[in-house]
Coordinates of C-alpha atoms in Angstrom, one line a residue:
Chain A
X1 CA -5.4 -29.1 35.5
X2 CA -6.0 -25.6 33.8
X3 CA -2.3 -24.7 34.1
X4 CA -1.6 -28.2 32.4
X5 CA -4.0 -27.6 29.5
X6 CA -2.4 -23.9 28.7
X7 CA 0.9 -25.7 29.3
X8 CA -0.3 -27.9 26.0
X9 CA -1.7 -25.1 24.3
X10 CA 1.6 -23.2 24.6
X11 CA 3.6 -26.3 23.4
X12 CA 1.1 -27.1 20.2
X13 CA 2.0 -23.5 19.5
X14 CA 5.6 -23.7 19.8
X15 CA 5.6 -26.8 17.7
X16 CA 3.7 -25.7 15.4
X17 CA 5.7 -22.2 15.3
X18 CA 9.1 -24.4 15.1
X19 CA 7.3 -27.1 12.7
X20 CA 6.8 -24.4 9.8
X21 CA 9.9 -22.0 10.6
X22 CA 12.1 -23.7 7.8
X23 CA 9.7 -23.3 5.1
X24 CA 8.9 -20.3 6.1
X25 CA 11.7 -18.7 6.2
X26 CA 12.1 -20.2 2.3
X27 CA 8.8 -18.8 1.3
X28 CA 9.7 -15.2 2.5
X29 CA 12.3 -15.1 -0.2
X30 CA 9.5 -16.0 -3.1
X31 CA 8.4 -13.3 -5.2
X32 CA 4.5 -13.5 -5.3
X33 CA 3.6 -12.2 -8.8
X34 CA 2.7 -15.1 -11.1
X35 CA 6.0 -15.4 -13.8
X36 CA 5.5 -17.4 -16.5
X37 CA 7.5 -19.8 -17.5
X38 CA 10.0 -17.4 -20.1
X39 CA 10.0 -14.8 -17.4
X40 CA 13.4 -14.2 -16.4
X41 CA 14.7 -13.3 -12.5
X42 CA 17.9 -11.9 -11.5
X43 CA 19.0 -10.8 -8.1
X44 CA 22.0 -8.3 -7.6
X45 CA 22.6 -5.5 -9.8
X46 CA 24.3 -6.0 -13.5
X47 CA 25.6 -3.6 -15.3
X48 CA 22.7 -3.3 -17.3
X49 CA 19.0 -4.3 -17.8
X50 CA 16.1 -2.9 -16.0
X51 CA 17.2 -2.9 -12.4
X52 CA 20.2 -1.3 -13.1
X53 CA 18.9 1.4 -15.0
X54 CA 16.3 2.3 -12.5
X55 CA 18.8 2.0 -9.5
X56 CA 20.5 4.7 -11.7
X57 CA 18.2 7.3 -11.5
X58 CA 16.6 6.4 -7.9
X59 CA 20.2 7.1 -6.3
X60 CA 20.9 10.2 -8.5
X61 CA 17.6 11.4 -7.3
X62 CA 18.2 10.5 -3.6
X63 CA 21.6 12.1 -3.6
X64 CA 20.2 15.1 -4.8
X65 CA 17.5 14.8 -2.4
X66 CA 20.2 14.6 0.2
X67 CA 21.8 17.7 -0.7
X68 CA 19.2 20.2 -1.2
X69 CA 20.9 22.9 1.2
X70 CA 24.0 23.0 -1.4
X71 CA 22.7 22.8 -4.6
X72 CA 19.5 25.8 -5.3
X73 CA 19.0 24.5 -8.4
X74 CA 18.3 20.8 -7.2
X75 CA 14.5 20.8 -8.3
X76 CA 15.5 21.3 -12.1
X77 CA 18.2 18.2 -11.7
X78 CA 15.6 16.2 -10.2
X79 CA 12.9 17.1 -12.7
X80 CA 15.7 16.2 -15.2
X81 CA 16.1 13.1 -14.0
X82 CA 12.5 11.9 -13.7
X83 CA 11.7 13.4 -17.5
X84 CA 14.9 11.1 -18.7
X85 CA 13.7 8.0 -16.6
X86 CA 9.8 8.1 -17.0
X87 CA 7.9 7.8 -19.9
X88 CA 4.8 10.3 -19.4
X89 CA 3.3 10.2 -22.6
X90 CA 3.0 6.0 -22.3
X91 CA 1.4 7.2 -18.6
X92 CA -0.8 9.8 -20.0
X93 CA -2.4 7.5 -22.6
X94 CA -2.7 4.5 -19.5
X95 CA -4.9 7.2 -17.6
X96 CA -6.8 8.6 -20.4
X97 CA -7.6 5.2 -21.9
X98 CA -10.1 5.4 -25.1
X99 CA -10.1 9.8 -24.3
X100 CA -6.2 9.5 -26.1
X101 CA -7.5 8.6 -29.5
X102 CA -11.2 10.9 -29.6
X103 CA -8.5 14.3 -28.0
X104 CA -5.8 16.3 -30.6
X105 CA -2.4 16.4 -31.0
X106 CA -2.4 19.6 -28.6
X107 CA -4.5 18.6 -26.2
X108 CA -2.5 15.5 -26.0
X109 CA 0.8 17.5 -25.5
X110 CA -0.9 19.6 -23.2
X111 CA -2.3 16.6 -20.4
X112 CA 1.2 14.9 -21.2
X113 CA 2.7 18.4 -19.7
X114 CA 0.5 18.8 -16.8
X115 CA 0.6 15.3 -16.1
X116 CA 4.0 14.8 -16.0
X117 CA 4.4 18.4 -13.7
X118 CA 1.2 16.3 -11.2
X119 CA 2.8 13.1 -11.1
X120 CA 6.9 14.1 -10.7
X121 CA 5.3 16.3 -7.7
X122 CA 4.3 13.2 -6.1
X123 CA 6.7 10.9 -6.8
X124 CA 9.5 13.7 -5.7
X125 CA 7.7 14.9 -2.9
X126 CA 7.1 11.0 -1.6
X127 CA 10.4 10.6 -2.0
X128 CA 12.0 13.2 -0.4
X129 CA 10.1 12.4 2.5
X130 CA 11.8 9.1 2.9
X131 CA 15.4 9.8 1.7
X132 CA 16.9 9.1 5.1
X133 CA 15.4 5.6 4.6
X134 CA 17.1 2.6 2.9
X135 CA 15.8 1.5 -0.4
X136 CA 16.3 -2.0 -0.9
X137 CA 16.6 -3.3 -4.6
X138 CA 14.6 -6.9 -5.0
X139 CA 14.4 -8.5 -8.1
X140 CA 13.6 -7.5 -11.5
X141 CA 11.1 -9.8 -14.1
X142 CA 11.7 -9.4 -17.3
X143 CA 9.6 -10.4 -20.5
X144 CA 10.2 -9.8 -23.8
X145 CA 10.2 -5.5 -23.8
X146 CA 8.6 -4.8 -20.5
X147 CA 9.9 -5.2 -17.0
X148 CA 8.7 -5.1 -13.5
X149 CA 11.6 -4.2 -10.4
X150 CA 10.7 -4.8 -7.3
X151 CA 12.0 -2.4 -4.4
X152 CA 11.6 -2.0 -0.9
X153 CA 11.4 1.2 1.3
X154 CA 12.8 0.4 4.8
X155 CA 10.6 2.1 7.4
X156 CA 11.3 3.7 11.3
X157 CA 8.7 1.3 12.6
X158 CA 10.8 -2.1 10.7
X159 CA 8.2 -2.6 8.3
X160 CA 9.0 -2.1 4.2
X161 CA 6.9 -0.2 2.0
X162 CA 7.1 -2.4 -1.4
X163 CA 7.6 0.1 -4.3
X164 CA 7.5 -1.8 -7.9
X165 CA 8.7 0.2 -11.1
X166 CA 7.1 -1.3 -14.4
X167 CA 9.0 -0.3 -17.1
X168 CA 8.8 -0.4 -20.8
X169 CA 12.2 -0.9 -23.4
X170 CA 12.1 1.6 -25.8
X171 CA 15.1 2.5 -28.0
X172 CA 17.3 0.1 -26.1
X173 CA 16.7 1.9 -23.0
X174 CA 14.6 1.0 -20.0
X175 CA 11.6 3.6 -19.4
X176 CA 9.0 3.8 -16.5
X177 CA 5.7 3.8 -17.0
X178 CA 4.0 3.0 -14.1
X179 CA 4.8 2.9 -10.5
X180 CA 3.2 0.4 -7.9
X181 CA 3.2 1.3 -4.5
X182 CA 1.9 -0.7 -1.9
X183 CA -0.1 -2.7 -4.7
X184 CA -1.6 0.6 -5.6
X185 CA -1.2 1.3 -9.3
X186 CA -0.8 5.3 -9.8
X187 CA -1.6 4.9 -13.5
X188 CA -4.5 2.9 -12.3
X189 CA -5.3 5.3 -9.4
X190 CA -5.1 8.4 -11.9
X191 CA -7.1 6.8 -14.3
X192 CA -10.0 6.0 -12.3
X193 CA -10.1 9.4 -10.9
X194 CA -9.3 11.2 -14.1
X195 CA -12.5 9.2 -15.6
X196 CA -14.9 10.2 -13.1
X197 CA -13.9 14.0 -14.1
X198 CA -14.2 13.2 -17.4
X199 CA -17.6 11.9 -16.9
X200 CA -18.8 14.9 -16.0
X201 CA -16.9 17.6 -17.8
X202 CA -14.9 17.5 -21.5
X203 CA -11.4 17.3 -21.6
X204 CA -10.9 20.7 -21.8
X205 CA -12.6 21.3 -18.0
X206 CA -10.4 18.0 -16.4
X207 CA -7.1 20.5 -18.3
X208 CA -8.6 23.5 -16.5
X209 CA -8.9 21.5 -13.1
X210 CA -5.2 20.0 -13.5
X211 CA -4.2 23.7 -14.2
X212 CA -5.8 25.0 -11.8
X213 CA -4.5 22.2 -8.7
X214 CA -1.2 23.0 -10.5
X215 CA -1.2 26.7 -9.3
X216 CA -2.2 25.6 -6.1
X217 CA 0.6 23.6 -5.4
X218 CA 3.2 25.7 -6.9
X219 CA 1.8 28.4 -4.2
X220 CA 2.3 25.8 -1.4
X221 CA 5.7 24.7 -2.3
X222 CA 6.6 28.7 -2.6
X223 CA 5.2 29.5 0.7
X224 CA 7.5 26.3 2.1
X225 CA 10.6 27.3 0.8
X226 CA 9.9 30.8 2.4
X227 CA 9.2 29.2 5.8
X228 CA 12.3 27.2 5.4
Chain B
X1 CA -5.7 -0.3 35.6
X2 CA -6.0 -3.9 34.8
X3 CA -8.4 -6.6 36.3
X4 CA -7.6 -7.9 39.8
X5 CA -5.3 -10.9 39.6
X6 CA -3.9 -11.0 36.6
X7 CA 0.0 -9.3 35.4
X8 CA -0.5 -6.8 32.1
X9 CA 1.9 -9.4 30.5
X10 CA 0.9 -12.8 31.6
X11 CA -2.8 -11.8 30.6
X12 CA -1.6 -10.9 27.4
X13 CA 0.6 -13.6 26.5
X14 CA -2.2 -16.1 27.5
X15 CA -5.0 -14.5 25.5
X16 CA -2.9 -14.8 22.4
X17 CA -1.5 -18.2 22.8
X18 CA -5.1 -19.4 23.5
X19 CA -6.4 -17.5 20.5
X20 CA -3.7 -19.2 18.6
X21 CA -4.4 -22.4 19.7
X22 CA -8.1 -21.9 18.8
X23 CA -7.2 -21.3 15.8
X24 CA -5.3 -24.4 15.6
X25 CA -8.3 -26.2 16.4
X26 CA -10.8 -24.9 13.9
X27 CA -7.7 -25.9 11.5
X28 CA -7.8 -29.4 12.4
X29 CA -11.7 -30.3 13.3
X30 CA -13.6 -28.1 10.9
X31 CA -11.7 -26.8 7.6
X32 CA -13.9 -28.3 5.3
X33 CA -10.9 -29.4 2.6
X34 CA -12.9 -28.2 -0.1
X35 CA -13.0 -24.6 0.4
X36 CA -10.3 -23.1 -1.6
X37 CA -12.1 -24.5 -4.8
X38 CA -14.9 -21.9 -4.4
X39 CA -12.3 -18.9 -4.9
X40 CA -11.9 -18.7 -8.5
X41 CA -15.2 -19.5 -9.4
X42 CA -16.7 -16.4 -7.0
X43 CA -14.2 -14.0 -6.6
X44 CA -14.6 -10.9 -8.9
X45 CA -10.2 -10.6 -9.2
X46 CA -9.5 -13.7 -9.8
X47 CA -10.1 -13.5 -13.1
X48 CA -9.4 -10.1 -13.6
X49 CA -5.9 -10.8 -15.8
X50 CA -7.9 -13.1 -18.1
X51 CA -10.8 -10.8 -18.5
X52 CA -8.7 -7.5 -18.8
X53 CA -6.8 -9.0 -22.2
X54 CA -5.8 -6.6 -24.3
X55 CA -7.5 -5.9 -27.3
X56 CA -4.9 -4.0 -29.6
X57 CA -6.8 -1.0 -29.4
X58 CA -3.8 1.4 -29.0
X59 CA -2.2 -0.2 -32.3
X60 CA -4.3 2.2 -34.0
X61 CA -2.9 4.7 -32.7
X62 CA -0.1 4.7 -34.6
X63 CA 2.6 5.5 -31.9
X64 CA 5.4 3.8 -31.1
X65 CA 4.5 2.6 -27.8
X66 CA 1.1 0.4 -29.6
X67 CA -0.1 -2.1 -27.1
X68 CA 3.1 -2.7 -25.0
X69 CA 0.7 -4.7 -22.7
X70 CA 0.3 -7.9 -25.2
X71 CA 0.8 -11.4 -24.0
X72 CA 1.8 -10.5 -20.5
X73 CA 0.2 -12.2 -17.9
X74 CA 1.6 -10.2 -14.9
X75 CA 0.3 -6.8 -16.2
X76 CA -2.3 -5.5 -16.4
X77 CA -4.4 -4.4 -19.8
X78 CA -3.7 0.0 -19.4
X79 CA -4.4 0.3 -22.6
X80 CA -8.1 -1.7 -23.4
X81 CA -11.5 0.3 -23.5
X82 CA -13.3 -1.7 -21.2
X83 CA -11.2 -1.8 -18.1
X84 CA -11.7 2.3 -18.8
X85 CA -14.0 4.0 -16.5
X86 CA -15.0 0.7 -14.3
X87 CA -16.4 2.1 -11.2
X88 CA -16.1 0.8 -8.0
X89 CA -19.4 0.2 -6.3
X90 CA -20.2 3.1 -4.3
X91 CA -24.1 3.8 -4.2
X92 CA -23.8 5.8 -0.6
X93 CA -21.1 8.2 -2.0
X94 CA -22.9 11.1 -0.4
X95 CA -23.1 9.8 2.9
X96 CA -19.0 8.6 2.6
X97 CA -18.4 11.7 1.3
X98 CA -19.9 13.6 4.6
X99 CA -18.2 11.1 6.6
X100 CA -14.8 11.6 4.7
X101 CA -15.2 15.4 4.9
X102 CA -16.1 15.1 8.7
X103 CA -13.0 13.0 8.9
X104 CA -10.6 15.3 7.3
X105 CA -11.3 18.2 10.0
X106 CA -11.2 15.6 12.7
X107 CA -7.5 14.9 11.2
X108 CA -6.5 18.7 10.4
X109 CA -7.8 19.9 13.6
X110 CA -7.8 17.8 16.3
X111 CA -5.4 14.4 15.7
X112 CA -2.6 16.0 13.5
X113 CA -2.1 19.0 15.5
X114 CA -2.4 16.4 18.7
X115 CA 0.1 14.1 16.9
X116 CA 2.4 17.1 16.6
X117 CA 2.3 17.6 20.5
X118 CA 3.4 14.2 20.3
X119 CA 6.5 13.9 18.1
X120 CA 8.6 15.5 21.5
X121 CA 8.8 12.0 22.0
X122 CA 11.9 10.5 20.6
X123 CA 11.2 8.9 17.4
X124 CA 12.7 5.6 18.7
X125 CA 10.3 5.2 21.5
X126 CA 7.3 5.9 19.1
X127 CA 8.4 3.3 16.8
X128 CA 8.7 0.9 19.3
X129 CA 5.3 2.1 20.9
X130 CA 3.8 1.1 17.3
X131 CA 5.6 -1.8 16.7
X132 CA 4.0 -2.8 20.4
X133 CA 0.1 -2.2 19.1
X134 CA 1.3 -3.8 15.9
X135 CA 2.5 -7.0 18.1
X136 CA -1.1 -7.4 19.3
X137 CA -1.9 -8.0 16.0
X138 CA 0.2 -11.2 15.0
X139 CA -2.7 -13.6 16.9
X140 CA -5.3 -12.0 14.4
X141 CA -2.7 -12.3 11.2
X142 CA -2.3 -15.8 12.2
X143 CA -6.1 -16.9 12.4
X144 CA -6.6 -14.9 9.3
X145 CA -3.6 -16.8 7.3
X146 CA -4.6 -20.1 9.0
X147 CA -8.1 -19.6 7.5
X148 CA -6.7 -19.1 4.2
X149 CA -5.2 -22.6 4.7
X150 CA -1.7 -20.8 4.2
X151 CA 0.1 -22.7 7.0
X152 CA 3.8 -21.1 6.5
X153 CA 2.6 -17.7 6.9
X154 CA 0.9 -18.4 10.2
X155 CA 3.7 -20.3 11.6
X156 CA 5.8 -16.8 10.8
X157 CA 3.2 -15.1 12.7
X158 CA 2.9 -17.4 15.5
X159 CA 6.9 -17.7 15.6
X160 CA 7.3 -13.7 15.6
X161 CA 4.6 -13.4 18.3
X162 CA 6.5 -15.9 20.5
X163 CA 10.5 -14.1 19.9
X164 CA 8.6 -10.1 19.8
X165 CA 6.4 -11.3 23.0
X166 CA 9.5 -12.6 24.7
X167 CA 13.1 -11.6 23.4
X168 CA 11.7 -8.3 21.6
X169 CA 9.9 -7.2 25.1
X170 CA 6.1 -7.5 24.5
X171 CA 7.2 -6.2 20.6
X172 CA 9.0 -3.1 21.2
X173 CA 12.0 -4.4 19.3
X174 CA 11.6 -6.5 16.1
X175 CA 14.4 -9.5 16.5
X176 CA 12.2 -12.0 14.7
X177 CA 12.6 -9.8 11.9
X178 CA 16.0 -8.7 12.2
X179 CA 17.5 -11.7 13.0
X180 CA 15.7 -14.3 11.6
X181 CA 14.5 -12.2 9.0
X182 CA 10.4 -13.3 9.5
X183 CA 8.8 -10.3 8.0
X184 CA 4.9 -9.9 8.9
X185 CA 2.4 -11.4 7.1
X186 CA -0.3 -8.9 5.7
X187 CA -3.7 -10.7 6.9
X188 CA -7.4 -9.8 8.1
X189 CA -10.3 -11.6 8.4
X190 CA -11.7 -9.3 5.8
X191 CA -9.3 -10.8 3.4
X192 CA -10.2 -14.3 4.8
X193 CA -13.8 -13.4 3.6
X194 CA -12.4 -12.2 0.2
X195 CA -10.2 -15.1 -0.6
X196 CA -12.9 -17.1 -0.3
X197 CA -15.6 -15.4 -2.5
X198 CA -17.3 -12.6 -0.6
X199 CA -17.2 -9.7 -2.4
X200 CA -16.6 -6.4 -1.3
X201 CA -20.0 -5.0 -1.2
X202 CA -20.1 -1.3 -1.3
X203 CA -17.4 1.8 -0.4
X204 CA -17.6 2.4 3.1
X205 CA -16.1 5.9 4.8
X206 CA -16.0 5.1 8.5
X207 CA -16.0 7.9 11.0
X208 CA -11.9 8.3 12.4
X209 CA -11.1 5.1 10.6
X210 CA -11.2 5.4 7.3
X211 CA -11.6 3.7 4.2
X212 CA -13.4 0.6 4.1
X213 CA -16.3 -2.3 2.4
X214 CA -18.9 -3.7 3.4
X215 CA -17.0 -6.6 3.7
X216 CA -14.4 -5.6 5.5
X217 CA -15.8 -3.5 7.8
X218 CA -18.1 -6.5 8.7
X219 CA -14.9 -8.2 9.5
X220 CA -13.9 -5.9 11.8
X221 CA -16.9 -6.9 14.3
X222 CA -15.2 -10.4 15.4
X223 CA -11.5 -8.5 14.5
X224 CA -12.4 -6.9 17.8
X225 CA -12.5 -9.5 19.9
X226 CA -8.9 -10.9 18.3
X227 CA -7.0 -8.1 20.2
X228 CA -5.6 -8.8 23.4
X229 CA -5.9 -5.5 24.5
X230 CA -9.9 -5.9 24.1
X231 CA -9.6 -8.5 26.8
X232 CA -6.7 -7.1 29.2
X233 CA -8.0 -4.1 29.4
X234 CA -11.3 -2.0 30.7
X235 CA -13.4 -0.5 27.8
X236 CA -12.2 3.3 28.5
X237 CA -8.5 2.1 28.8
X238 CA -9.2 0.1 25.8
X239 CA -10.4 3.4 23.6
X240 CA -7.4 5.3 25.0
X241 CA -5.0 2.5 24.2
X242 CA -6.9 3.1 20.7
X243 CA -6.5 6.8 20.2
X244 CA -3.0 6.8 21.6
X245 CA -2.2 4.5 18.9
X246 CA -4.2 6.0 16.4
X247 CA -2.1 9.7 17.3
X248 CA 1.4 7.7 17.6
X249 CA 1.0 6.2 14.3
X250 CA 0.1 9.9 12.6
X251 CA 3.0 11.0 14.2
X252 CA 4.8 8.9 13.1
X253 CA 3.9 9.2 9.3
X254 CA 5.2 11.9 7.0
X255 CA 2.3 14.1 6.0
X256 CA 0.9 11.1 3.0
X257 CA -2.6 13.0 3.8
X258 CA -1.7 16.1 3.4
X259 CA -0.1 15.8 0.0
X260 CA -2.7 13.7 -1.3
X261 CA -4.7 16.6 -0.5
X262 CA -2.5 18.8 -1.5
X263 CA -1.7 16.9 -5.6
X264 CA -4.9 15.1 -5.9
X265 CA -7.9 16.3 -8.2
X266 CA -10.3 14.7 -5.4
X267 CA -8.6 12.9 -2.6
X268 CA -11.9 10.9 -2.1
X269 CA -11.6 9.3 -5.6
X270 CA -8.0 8.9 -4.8
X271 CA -8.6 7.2 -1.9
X272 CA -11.4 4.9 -2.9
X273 CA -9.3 3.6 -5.5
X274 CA -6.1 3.1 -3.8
X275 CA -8.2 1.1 -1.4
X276 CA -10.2 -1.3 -3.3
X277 CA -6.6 -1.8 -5.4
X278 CA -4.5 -2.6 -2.4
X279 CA -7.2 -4.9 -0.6
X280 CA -7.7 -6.8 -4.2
X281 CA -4.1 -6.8 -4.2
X282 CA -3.8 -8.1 -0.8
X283 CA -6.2 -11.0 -0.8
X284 CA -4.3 -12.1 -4.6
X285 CA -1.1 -12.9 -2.9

């Protein structure tokens, strides 16, 4: 009798599991953000447009990545890279919200600088972590100037880390300004800790602090490359 | 090492297919039909994209890049004053701040150098190892998916628990995913709770586990009973199963701590937001 009823459980599972495996496997190959109804979706790389542009730069950066021991100078091509390929000044005004318009032109120039030096650390440092990993290119949304590309970081344990570039057209060329990992926003992120500095200090105590980290990890990474 | 009468795998397999099955049955004799409908009107993100519309603010700026967030429903307004400086609820940051700092020593001294002990094992054995744990989590993401009403996703679940139980031996290999390309489904019962209107309550720092809400750590009470390992297993073994996770799944991971620590102006801001932004972005989808 018990035997029987787990014996109907297990089949009400397998039915079910069989029932919805068709659709399933359908809906696995949706994109989830909401696209309206002008928002354009291509799959596989073109010769141009957002995807492209940003598959560009990720595999320059990964080949470098790949062959640090050979090339010394590898962190200046890198940073070269990034700088061409990210626009920090569209990032530093995201994270300093209504600050941009009450700071000055130096100032400005100044957080764009340290900024840009925080933020290519962590993006860089992320990614040579994972350069052994496969990074799969999804699809790309497009609407009017901006763009969103979706790509996929293939890990050890089979899972993907889902790592979304949205990017900006400016000058007829494709520029990031903001990068989405794991549905975390670091523009977002930055902001919202950046504003709970600036809540308590001025501008020019959060530029001390980001200075200040700066040194910090410019120590680290020099005391790593020794050990290495 | 396991109860009297009862195989390690047969125990296992049962308690899932049961909970399954449960699940199944709450489906069909109580889901009140209506329930969905109560999500937009309660939950705080639902909305967010409409109330986050930009303003045009930046076009005063001058520069070239004025409000490049106009008219576009799936981003987000970067530019607007009021989405500035929101703060997620927090009101026991001291305490989660104790708690956070008690948890990065546990990490620097005692799990990560543990964790370090552990990477002599091959790198393909620990994967598997933590595909296994992660295994004993498809009966939960299917509950929580079911309970959201999203049918497809639970079938995936159920489907990859039955190949990753059988074919992938007890989830050390991942053929649903390889071969029939059934990725897993990111669900909780936390989420559950969220999609249908509960908010997050408060920032909570639990002690070795993390980042977490009100909410979700709330959910983590009948989460507990969802793993087959709580049931298979005594409650010591069940701990060590725990922490042996727990240190294979730091080993596994490339330092992401550590160089938050390392780049971040506070990691606990940085953490509290990523979390609150990936869990609203989790129960969206």
């Amino acid at each position: 009798m018990k035997s029987g009823l787990t014996g109907l459980i297990v089949i009400c599972v397998l039915m079910w599991g069989l029932f919805t495996f068709v659709p399933s496997s359908i809906h696995a190959e949706e994109t989830s953000p909401s696209q309206g109804s002008n928002a354009s979706i291509a799959h596989g790389v073109q010769d141009s447009g957002p995807k492209y542009e940003i598959k560009q730069t990720v595999d320059k950066v990964v080949a470098q990545l790949r062959a640090i021991d050979s090339t010394p100078q590898w962190r200046d091509n890198v940073s070269a890279l990034v700088h061409e390929k990210f626009n920090f000044e569209v990032m530093s005004q995201g994270v300093l919200g209504p600050y941009w318009h009450r700071i000055s032109a130096q100032e400005r120039e100044r957080f764009i600088e340290l900024f840009a030096f925080l933020l290519e650390e962590t993006y860089v440092g992320r990614v040579k972590e994972y350069n052994d990993q496969e990074i799969r290119f999804g699809s790309e949304q497009i609407r009017q100037n901006r763009a969103m590309v979706d790509t996929y970081v293939a890990m050890e344990s089979g899972d993907e880390i889902p790592i979304s570039y949205k990017m900006l057209q400016h000058n007829g060329e494709w520029q990031v300004y903001d990068v989405v990992i794991e549905g975390v926003s670091l523009v977002r992120n930055y902001r919202s800790s950046y504003s709970s500095v600036l809540r308590k200090k001025d501008m020019a105590g959060l530029l001390d602090e980001m200075q200040t980290k700066i040194e910090e990890l410019k120590q680290r990474l020099a005391e790593k490359e020794e050990k290495a | 090492m396991l109860k009297p009468g009862v195989t390690f795998m047969y125990r296992c397999n049962l308690q899932c297919t049961v909970l399954a099955g449960l699940g199944l049955l709450v489906l069909v004799f109580f889901a009140p039909p209506a329930l969905p409908c109560a999500v937009a009107a309660s939950n705080p993100y639902a909305g967010e994209t409409e109330t986050l519309a930009t303003e045009g603010s930046a076009a005063e700026d001058g520069s070239a890049y004025a409000d490049p967030f106009a008219d576009d429903p799936f981003s987000d307004d970067l530019y607007g004053e009021e989405s500035w400086g929101e703060e997620w609820p927090d009101p026991l940051e001291p305490v989660n701040r104790a708690i956070f700092w008690f948890n990065d020593k546990s990490y620097f001294y005692i799990l990560k150098p543990v964790a370090r002990v552990f990477r002599v094992v091959p790198t393909p054995i620990r994967s598997g190892l933590s595909r296994m744990f992660d295994n004993l989590k498809s009966p939960l993401r299917a509950v929580s998916s079911l309970l959201q009403l999203k049918f497809a996703q639970s079938g995936v679940e159920l489907s990859r628990l039955l190949i990753n139980t059988t074919v992938g031996v007890g989830g050390f290999y991942d053929p649903a995913g390889k071969w029939w390309n059934l990725r897993k489904q990111d669900e909780d019962l936390g989420q559950v709770l969220g999609r249908y209107g509960v908010g997050e309550g408060f920032y909570l720092v639990l002690p070795l586990l993390g980042p977490s809400t009100l909410r979700d750590g709330a959910a983590m009470v009948p989460q507990f009973y969802t793993d087959p390992l709580y049931w298979a297993l005594h409650r010591d073994e069940h701990l060590a199963a725990k922490g042996v996770n727990m240190v294979n799944a730091i080993s596994l991971d490339k330092d992401t701590y550590e160089s938050i620590v390392a780049e971040q102006l506070d990691p606990y801001l940085f953490m509290r937001d990523a979390y609150f932004q990936r869990r609203a972005g989790l129960i969206k989808e």
